[in-house]
Amino acid sequence: MIPRPHIILLQVALFSGLLFPAQSEERKVQPFPVDLSVFEGHKSLLLDWSYADSIDAKTIAVKSSNTIDAEYRIIQELEPEQSRYLIQNCEIGLRYFYLIEIEDHFGNLYTSDSEVPVFGSCMIAADTSQFDPHISTVQELILSEINNSVRNMDPTLDIDPILRLMASTNSAETAWLKEIPFNVLKNIESEVSAINEVVNRSSFLESIMKKELLYRNQVLLIPNEWMDKINSAFSLMNNRWTNLFKQYEKSLLVLFQMPPIHILGAKPLEDGQKDFVLQVVHEDLVDLEESYLLYGDEYLDLSSFAKDTSGLISVPAPGHWTYADLMINGIFHQRFPLWIPRPVSNTMEGDLLPSDNVYTIKAGLEPASAWFNEMIWSPKTMKLDLEASGVPGFDDHYAFILQDQFVWELDWEPGFEIQYRDSSILLDQAIDFPVLLSWNKWNEDQWEPVEYMILDSLPMAVHRFPDGKTWSELNYATLGSTNDPHLNEINTELIPQLFVLYQNYPNPFNGLTRLTFDLLEDATVSLYVTDAKGRVRDVFVEDQFMTGGTYNYEWSGENRSTGIYFFTIQAQAGNFPPAVMSRKMIYLK
């Protein structure tokens, strides 16, 4: 016999079970809090759903059935952040019923309406002649329509490279030169004109709008979004093309001003050699049989190395080469350092940049919050004047490093105006040339080089003009202020043009050569010759006061090694900084 208190407790338990049967199970299923819609399109159905923010979804299951009373089966499980699902290649005319089931992190289930479920049927568009089932974004749709329109005009035109350019996010100012192979860029005027005509047609946007049934589902848009999204995307694409079209002629001009061969850069190899990479820019102007790399008395004939279809030549330079002189058609073009112990790229603007990829063209310095802006180097006094400028952020830190030694870490003032910071540094007289100066930025707990500059026994005075743009020789110092003469307080009309330094004649030469300069006014002058390593070989005049006039000197290469030499003039008048200029000459025995 069960004691009476226990009977009472048992009755209470049974009564509770009858009153609230499987209460925990009832709480687990929450019917119909998911709002589901189905949108019909060409061979597709688009499901779109929403639910309350209070539901912390863990998984989402898409269920389908061919009849309203049949069992639903899971056709796809999705991540919780998804709210649309595209169903393609469904059977035309067949009715499909759908259910969305959401499980939260507590095991609760939430569903769309299963009593009156949504349904839809796939359709067939009237015109599917140019339908592309691979299009998944509005941008791809617009580019596809441009491509179809151009091909309708002229089926021989290939605009794929330009379409990729339109889809990229690279600056329009440099995009043509960075992304289109040079041999292609020279020959796409017809393609550019055709695209410009298509994009500016008054009917072009309307032609895309009419493709709603074909593509609305594919680009995951619902009906009330279609028009706004197409308008917005076309506006962005039209602006992109307008900027690209404006830069096209400018890019062609830059391309045609480039030398026949451009040095892309160099990369150390595991075997100790350096991979020296060249880009043939103007194949019709290059005789590879007469073009070579020179190091002292050693040379490498460029015709001995393979050139790919884009004009790229990769030359394994010997490990003991510390530099390479590029000779194009027998004429000296450029010297490139090979002693820097990491990959280095040479931009179209002449910047030396650290780079993991030396096999592609780089237009110039990448945009940054601050940049190396001016430098005056005097090897005679070992004085180095530096300027950096920019609008750095609070956490942006920059520094100059010379041969692995810090020479200047910059302090910036907080603010939103461009700042100019300059400093003068005296280097050790015993330093061995050449030396590597680097402009660095603090990144992820270490200093990373942004740009390189090489110092040797030749004086150098350069600045970026305008500020932050291309390096060029400067006529006067603007340390601590803008390099724009219109904005600078210095009266540039008072700065004298001191001399004209002519190219030596003959050049190349195998005996004597003549050096000539015109001194336009009285000045203190130095004139000297250095070898390829920057060592002074002969001094004609040094800090000598000379009156205005024409001066001629002869220099003999006798008892000298074959190679590249430099003759440099430095002149100073009044209180202005010295003006410096060098020219290259080639001695051939």
Tab-separated table of C-alpha atoms in Angstrom, residues 59-410:
chain	number	residue	atom	x	y	z
A	59	THR	CA	21.155	27.383	-39.116
A	60	ILE	CA	18.615	27.934	-41.869
A	61	ALA	CA	17.073	25.078	-43.853
A	62	VAL	CA	15.291	25.528	-47.182
A	63	LYS	CA	12.582	22.889	-47.649
A	64	SER	CA	10.577	22.112	-50.769
A	65	SER	CA	7.617	20.037	-51.919
A	66	ASN	CA	5.862	19.535	-55.253
A	67	THR	CA	2.395	19.464	-53.635
A	68	ILE	CA	0.864	21.305	-50.707
A	69	ASP	CA	0.185	18.180	-48.658
A	70	ALA	CA	3.374	16.226	-49.447
A	71	GLU	CA	6.253	15.927	-47.027
A	72	TYR	CA	8.808	18.725	-47.294
A	73	ARG	CA	12.421	17.745	-47.907
A	74	ILE	CA	15.518	19.827	-47.173
A	75	ILE	CA	17.100	21.061	-50.396
A	76	GLN	CA	19.735	23.339	-48.853
A	77	GLU	CA	21.172	24.308	-45.464
A	78	LEU	CA	22.430	27.879	-45.235
A	79	GLU	CA	24.464	30.121	-42.967
A	80	PRO	CA	22.392	32.298	-40.585
A	81	GLU	CA	23.332	35.569	-42.290
A	82	GLN	CA	21.649	34.553	-45.549
A	83	SER	CA	18.165	35.836	-46.337
A	84	ARG	CA	17.827	34.906	-50.022
A	85	TYR	CA	18.248	31.713	-51.982
A	86	LEU	CA	18.257	31.220	-55.747
A	87	ILE	CA	16.772	28.078	-57.282
A	88	GLN	CA	17.767	27.490	-60.914
A	89	ASN	CA	16.889	25.045	-63.673
A	90	CYS	CA	13.541	24.111	-62.139
A	91	GLU	CA	11.002	22.378	-64.354
A	92	ILE	CA	8.962	24.874	-66.351
A	93	GLY	CA	5.276	25.093	-65.363
A	94	LEU	CA	5.603	22.849	-62.302
A	95	ARG	CA	4.396	24.386	-59.031
A	96	TYR	CA	6.903	24.306	-56.143
A	97	PHE	CA	6.004	24.866	-52.469
A	98	TYR	CA	8.618	26.161	-50.025
A	99	LEU	CA	9.217	26.308	-46.301
A	100	ILE	CA	11.991	28.012	-44.330
A	101	GLU	CA	13.002	26.432	-41.023
A	102	ILE	CA	15.334	28.284	-38.645
A	103	GLU	CA	17.019	26.724	-35.622
A	104	ASP	CA	18.413	29.039	-32.968
A	105	HIS	CA	21.306	28.426	-30.575
A	106	PHE	CA	18.905	27.022	-27.944
A	107	GLY	CA	17.444	24.350	-30.211
A	108	ASN	CA	14.183	26.203	-30.867
A	109	LEU	CA	12.692	25.943	-34.357
A	110	TYR	CA	10.979	28.754	-36.266
A	111	THR	CA	9.216	28.244	-39.596
A	112	SER	CA	7.417	30.040	-42.360
A	113	ASP	CA	3.729	29.331	-42.950
A	114	SER	CA	3.268	25.588	-43.553
A	115	GLU	CA	-0.541	25.713	-43.579
A	116	VAL	CA	-0.716	28.151	-46.485
A	117	PRO	CA	2.803	27.780	-47.914
A	118	VAL	CA	4.224	30.051	-50.583
A	119	PHE	CA	4.731	28.610	-54.039
A	120	GLY	CA	6.036	29.551	-57.473
A	121	SER	CA	6.667	28.269	-60.983
A	122	CYS	CA	9.671	28.798	-63.240
A	123	MET	CA	9.091	30.853	-66.386
A	124	ILE	CA	10.676	31.239	-69.812
A	125	ALA	CA	11.629	34.707	-71.051
A	126	ALA	CA	10.635	35.693	-74.576
A	127	ASP	CA	14.180	36.576	-75.741
A	128	THR	CA	17.022	34.452	-74.378
A	129	SER	CA	19.466	34.862	-77.286
A	130	GLN	CA	22.115	36.619	-75.179
A	131	PHE	CA	21.274	35.112	-71.808
A	132	ASP	CA	24.319	34.335	-69.644
A	133	PRO	CA	23.567	31.936	-66.761
A	134	HIS	CA	26.891	32.778	-65.085
A	135	ILE	CA	25.989	36.401	-64.267
A	136	SER	CA	25.528	36.831	-60.511
A	137	THR	CA	25.941	40.588	-59.860
A	138	VAL	CA	24.505	43.788	-61.300
A	139	GLN	CA	28.013	44.899	-62.276
A	140	GLU	CA	28.511	41.701	-64.281
A	141	LEU	CA	25.149	42.291	-65.957
A	142	ILE	CA	26.096	45.816	-67.053
A	143	LEU	CA	29.496	44.690	-68.349
A	144	SER	CA	27.858	41.814	-70.210
A	145	GLU	CA	25.410	44.208	-71.850
A	146	ILE	CA	28.313	46.448	-72.914
A	147	ASN	CA	30.093	43.437	-74.382
A	148	ASN	CA	26.998	42.271	-76.288
A	149	SER	CA	26.326	45.747	-77.649
A	150	VAL	CA	29.909	46.184	-78.874
A	151	ARG	CA	29.922	42.748	-80.517
A	152	ASN	CA	26.683	43.611	-82.285
A	153	MET	CA	28.480	46.663	-83.694
A	154	ASP	CA	31.659	44.790	-84.666
A	155	PRO	CA	32.153	41.082	-83.849
A	156	THR	CA	35.932	41.376	-84.400
A	157	LEU	CA	36.460	43.678	-81.413
A	158	ASP	CA	37.831	42.084	-78.233
A	159	ILE	CA	36.998	44.274	-75.244
A	160	ASP	CA	37.566	41.707	-72.473
A	161	PRO	CA	40.758	43.431	-71.168
A	162	ILE	CA	38.907	46.759	-70.970
A	163	LEU	CA	35.906	45.196	-69.228
A	164	ARG	CA	38.251	43.808	-66.560
A	165	LEU	CA	39.677	47.302	-66.221
A	166	MET	CA	36.194	48.746	-65.730
A	167	ALA	CA	35.481	46.178	-63.011
A	168	SER	CA	38.700	46.837	-61.101
A	169	THR	CA	39.099	49.362	-58.300
A	170	ASN	CA	42.560	50.609	-59.297
A	171	SER	CA	42.934	54.335	-59.796
A	172	ALA	CA	41.879	55.394	-63.289
A	173	GLU	CA	45.028	57.517	-63.451
A	174	THR	CA	47.274	54.447	-63.626
A	175	ALA	CA	44.876	51.605	-64.468
A	176	TRP	CA	45.520	51.489	-68.238
A	177	LEU	CA	49.261	51.164	-67.775
A	178	LYS	CA	49.085	48.735	-64.865
A	179	GLU	CA	46.428	46.349	-66.140
A	180	ILE	CA	46.553	46.394	-69.939
A	181	PRO	CA	49.632	44.836	-71.617
A	182	PHE	CA	51.583	47.478	-73.515
A	183	ASN	CA	51.327	45.644	-76.825
A	184	VAL	CA	47.532	45.592	-76.363
A	185	LEU	CA	47.203	49.175	-75.125
A	186	LYS	CA	48.744	50.535	-78.321
A	187	ASN	CA	46.089	48.904	-80.497
A	188	ILE	CA	42.723	49.257	-78.756
A	189	GLU	CA	41.574	52.648	-79.970
A	190	SER	CA	38.637	51.090	-81.857
A	191	GLU	CA	37.569	49.115	-78.783
A	192	VAL	CA	37.733	52.202	-76.554
A	193	SER	CA	35.673	54.244	-79.019
A	194	ALA	CA	33.061	51.491	-79.321
A	195	ILE	CA	32.639	51.178	-75.548
A	196	ASN	CA	32.341	54.936	-75.201
A	197	GLU	CA	29.623	55.020	-77.847
A	198	VAL	CA	27.662	52.214	-76.161
A	199	VAL	CA	27.872	53.580	-72.619
A	200	ASN	CA	26.696	57.018	-73.719
A	201	ARG	CA	23.693	55.800	-75.695
A	202	SER	CA	20.439	57.152	-74.280
A	203	SER	CA	18.869	53.712	-74.783
A	204	PHE	CA	21.606	51.689	-73.076
A	205	LEU	CA	20.235	51.847	-69.528
A	206	GLU	CA	16.730	51.070	-70.777
A	207	SER	CA	18.025	47.958	-72.547
A	208	ILE	CA	19.260	46.629	-69.200
A	209	MET	CA	16.013	47.479	-67.431
A	210	LYS	CA	14.092	45.384	-69.966
A	211	LYS	CA	16.048	42.289	-68.920
A	212	GLU	CA	14.368	42.133	-65.507
A	213	LEU	CA	12.691	38.761	-66.085
A	214	LEU	CA	15.977	37.290	-67.353
A	215	TYR	CA	18.301	38.507	-64.623
A	216	ARG	CA	16.492	39.925	-61.577
A	217	ASN	CA	16.527	36.606	-59.724
A	218	GLN	CA	20.095	35.819	-60.800
A	219	VAL	CA	21.445	39.006	-59.223
A	220	LEU	CA	19.381	38.298	-56.069
A	221	LEU	CA	17.067	41.289	-56.346
A	222	ILE	CA	13.358	41.472	-55.583
A	223	PRO	CA	10.985	43.499	-57.816
A	224	ASN	CA	10.904	46.710	-55.778
A	225	GLU	CA	14.747	46.822	-55.757
A	226	TRP	CA	15.409	46.226	-59.449
A	227	MET	CA	15.151	49.760	-60.834
A	228	ASP	CA	17.045	51.508	-58.025
A	229	LYS	CA	19.865	48.956	-57.982
A	230	ILE	CA	20.326	49.063	-61.758
A	231	ASN	CA	20.321	52.876	-61.765
A	232	SER	CA	22.806	53.040	-58.908
A	233	ALA	CA	25.186	50.453	-60.382
A	234	PHE	CA	25.054	52.033	-63.833
A	235	SER	CA	25.818	55.453	-62.357
A	236	LEU	CA	28.935	54.039	-60.673
A	237	MET	CA	30.004	52.219	-63.827
A	238	ASN	CA	29.390	55.289	-65.968
A	239	ASN	CA	31.525	57.418	-63.640
A	240	ARG	CA	34.240	54.769	-63.717
A	241	TRP	CA	34.231	54.727	-67.506
A	242	THR	CA	34.226	58.536	-67.731
A	243	ASN	CA	37.386	58.664	-65.610
A	244	LEU	CA	39.019	55.849	-67.563
A	245	PHE	CA	38.171	57.450	-70.890
A	246	LYS	CA	39.725	60.748	-69.761
A	247	GLN	CA	42.932	58.937	-68.790
A	248	TYR	CA	43.198	56.817	-71.936
A	249	GLU	CA	44.930	59.425	-74.126
A	250	LYS	CA	47.153	60.498	-71.229
A	251	SER	CA	48.196	56.894	-70.649
A	252	LEU	CA	49.028	56.472	-74.331
A	253	LEU	CA	51.187	59.590	-74.162
A	254	VAL	CA	53.042	58.210	-71.143
A	255	LEU	CA	53.477	54.884	-72.922
A	256	PHE	CA	54.937	56.432	-76.070
A	257	GLN	CA	57.324	58.528	-73.973
A	258	MET	CA	58.720	55.437	-72.275
A	259	PRO	CA	62.077	54.023	-73.406
A	260	PRO	CA	62.078	50.999	-75.727
A	261	ILE	CA	62.940	48.762	-72.758
A	262	HIS	CA	61.892	49.407	-69.167
A	263	ILE	CA	63.591	47.828	-66.152
A	264	LEU	CA	60.882	46.243	-64.004
A	265	GLY	CA	63.174	45.225	-61.152
A	266	ALA	CA	65.439	42.570	-59.706
A	267	LYS	CA	65.009	39.707	-57.286
A	268	PRO	CA	67.679	37.641	-55.465
A	269	LEU	CA	67.561	33.932	-56.340
A	270	GLU	CA	68.380	30.967	-54.126
A	271	ASP	CA	71.531	30.138	-56.116
A	272	GLY	CA	72.972	33.600	-55.435
A	273	GLN	CA	72.099	35.031	-58.838
A	274	LYS	CA	69.661	37.886	-59.368
A	275	ASP	CA	66.633	37.653	-61.594
A	276	PHE	CA	66.850	40.885	-63.581
A	277	VAL	CA	63.477	41.588	-65.217
A	278	LEU	CA	62.936	43.776	-68.284
A	279	GLN	CA	59.839	44.836	-70.189
A	280	VAL	CA	60.114	45.480	-73.924
A	281	VAL	CA	57.826	48.480	-74.416
A	282	HIS	CA	58.411	49.384	-78.066
A	283	GLU	CA	59.439	46.239	-79.891
A	284	ASP	CA	59.715	48.076	-83.203
A	285	LEU	CA	62.387	50.365	-81.717
A	286	VAL	CA	64.543	47.635	-80.172
A	287	ASP	CA	67.326	45.593	-81.722
A	288	LEU	CA	67.939	42.916	-79.096
A	289	GLU	CA	71.129	41.910	-80.917
A	290	GLU	CA	72.498	45.348	-80.011
A	291	SER	CA	70.999	45.504	-76.506
A	292	TYR	CA	72.723	44.059	-73.481
A	293	LEU	CA	73.451	44.349	-69.766
A	294	LEU	CA	76.872	45.630	-68.799
A	295	TYR	CA	78.887	45.207	-65.609
A	296	GLY	CA	82.405	46.526	-65.992
A	297	ASP	CA	83.949	44.441	-68.788
A	298	GLU	CA	81.248	41.750	-68.530
A	299	TYR	CA	78.025	41.752	-70.492
A	300	LEU	CA	74.911	39.669	-71.168
A	301	ASP	CA	73.355	39.784	-74.638
A	302	LEU	CA	69.571	40.259	-74.309
A	303	SER	CA	68.923	38.343	-77.529
A	304	SER	CA	70.129	35.211	-75.703
A	305	PHE	CA	67.116	35.231	-73.387
A	306	ALA	CA	63.493	34.342	-74.121
A	307	LYS	CA	60.872	37.072	-74.443
A	308	ASP	CA	57.278	36.134	-73.627
A	309	THR	CA	54.199	37.280	-75.528
A	310	SER	CA	53.830	40.387	-73.343
A	311	GLY	CA	57.450	41.437	-73.957
A	312	LEU	CA	58.855	40.276	-70.610
A	313	ILE	CA	62.523	39.212	-70.472
A	314	SER	CA	63.972	37.549	-67.374
A	315	VAL	CA	67.779	37.566	-67.154
A	316	PRO	CA	69.694	35.647	-64.435
A	317	ALA	CA	72.469	38.100	-63.547
A	318	PRO	CA	75.651	36.668	-61.953
A	319	GLY	CA	75.783	36.855	-58.180
A	320	HIS	CA	78.885	39.058	-58.102
A	321	TRP	CA	77.231	41.789	-60.172
A	322	THR	CA	76.432	44.735	-57.910
A	323	TYR	CA	74.748	46.705	-60.666
A	324	ALA	CA	73.679	46.343	-64.287
A	325	ASP	CA	73.867	48.996	-66.998
A	326	LEU	CA	71.126	48.618	-69.583
A	327	MET	CA	72.387	49.342	-73.092
A	328	ILE	CA	69.604	49.732	-75.682
A	329	ASN	CA	70.693	49.580	-79.325
A	330	GLY	CA	74.255	50.123	-78.111
A	331	ILE	CA	73.388	53.295	-76.161
A	332	PHE	CA	73.472	53.573	-72.373
A	333	HIS	CA	70.005	53.891	-70.881
A	334	GLN	CA	69.973	53.222	-67.153
A	335	ARG	CA	71.954	51.775	-64.264
A	336	PHE	CA	70.115	49.556	-61.813
A	337	PRO	CA	71.435	48.404	-58.411
A	338	LEU	CA	71.736	44.663	-57.798
A	339	TRP	CA	73.319	44.832	-54.349
A	340	ILE	CA	70.075	45.528	-52.459
A	341	PRO	CA	69.371	42.259	-50.584
A	342	ARG	CA	65.643	42.067	-51.304
A	343	PRO	CA	63.349	42.283	-54.363
A	344	VAL	CA	63.183	45.813	-55.768
A	345	SER	CA	60.829	47.241	-58.384
A	346	ASN	CA	61.538	50.161	-60.669
A	347	THR	CA	58.361	52.141	-61.328
A	348	MET	CA	57.519	53.999	-64.502
A	349	GLU	CA	58.176	57.205	-62.561
A	350	GLY	CA	61.627	56.004	-61.499
A	351	ASP	CA	60.864	55.099	-57.881
A	352	LEU	CA	62.814	52.250	-56.280
A	353	LEU	CA	60.301	50.291	-54.233
A	354	PRO	CA	60.518	47.085	-52.193
A	355	SER	CA	58.262	44.568	-53.879
A	356	ASP	CA	57.326	40.908	-53.687
A	357	ASN	CA	56.439	40.951	-57.384
A	358	VAL	CA	59.023	42.337	-59.805
A	359	TYR	CA	57.335	40.825	-62.862
A	360	THR	CA	54.564	43.400	-63.328
A	361	ILE	CA	54.717	47.077	-64.192
A	362	LYS	CA	54.252	49.605	-61.400
A	363	ALA	CA	53.221	53.117	-62.322
A	364	GLY	CA	54.532	54.886	-59.240
A	365	LEU	CA	54.440	55.167	-55.486
A	366	GLU	CA	51.299	53.798	-53.857
A	367	PRO	CA	49.129	56.394	-52.057
A	368	ALA	CA	50.045	56.848	-48.399
A	369	SER	CA	49.351	59.219	-45.526
A	370	ALA	CA	52.923	60.597	-45.727
A	371	TRP	CA	55.771	60.403	-48.220
A	372	PHE	CA	59.446	61.158	-48.853
A	373	ASN	CA	59.218	64.561	-50.586
A	374	GLU	CA	62.644	66.191	-51.036
A	375	MET	CA	66.350	65.394	-50.718
A	376	ILE	CA	69.579	67.349	-51.154
A	377	TRP	CA	72.765	65.296	-50.891
A	378	SER	CA	76.271	66.782	-50.905
A	379	PRO	CA	78.984	64.085	-50.833
A	380	LYS	CA	81.629	66.769	-50.489
A	381	THR	CA	80.314	67.966	-47.128
A	382	MET	CA	78.525	64.656	-46.357
A	383	LYS	CA	75.421	66.678	-45.578
A	384	LEU	CA	72.036	65.089	-46.226
A	385	ASP	CA	68.907	67.261	-46.193
A	386	LEU	CA	65.610	65.379	-46.037
A	387	GLU	CA	61.966	66.366	-46.179
A	388	ALA	CA	58.828	64.324	-45.630
A	389	SER	CA	55.282	65.562	-45.992
A	390	GLY	CA	51.727	64.346	-45.680
A	391	VAL	CA	48.744	64.120	-43.370
A	392	PRO	CA	49.599	61.100	-41.209
A	393	GLY	CA	47.053	59.532	-38.913
A	394	PHE	CA	47.475	59.311	-35.165
A	395	ASP	CA	48.896	55.782	-35.373
A	396	ASP	CA	51.066	56.386	-38.462
A	397	HIS	CA	54.801	56.341	-37.768
A	398	TYR	CA	57.545	56.985	-40.325
A	399	ALA	CA	61.344	56.988	-40.239
A	400	PHE	CA	64.427	57.272	-42.452
A	401	ILE	CA	66.968	54.463	-42.162
A	402	LEU	CA	70.472	54.582	-43.654
A	403	GLN	CA	72.356	51.292	-43.936
A	404	ASP	CA	70.219	49.700	-41.182
A	405	GLN	CA	70.764	52.688	-38.858
A	406	PHE	CA	67.995	55.098	-37.869
A	407	VAL	CA	68.816	58.634	-38.938
A	408	TRP	CA	65.447	60.298	-38.350
A	409	GLU	CA	62.127	59.206	-36.876
A	410	LEU	CA	59.529	61.845	-37.592
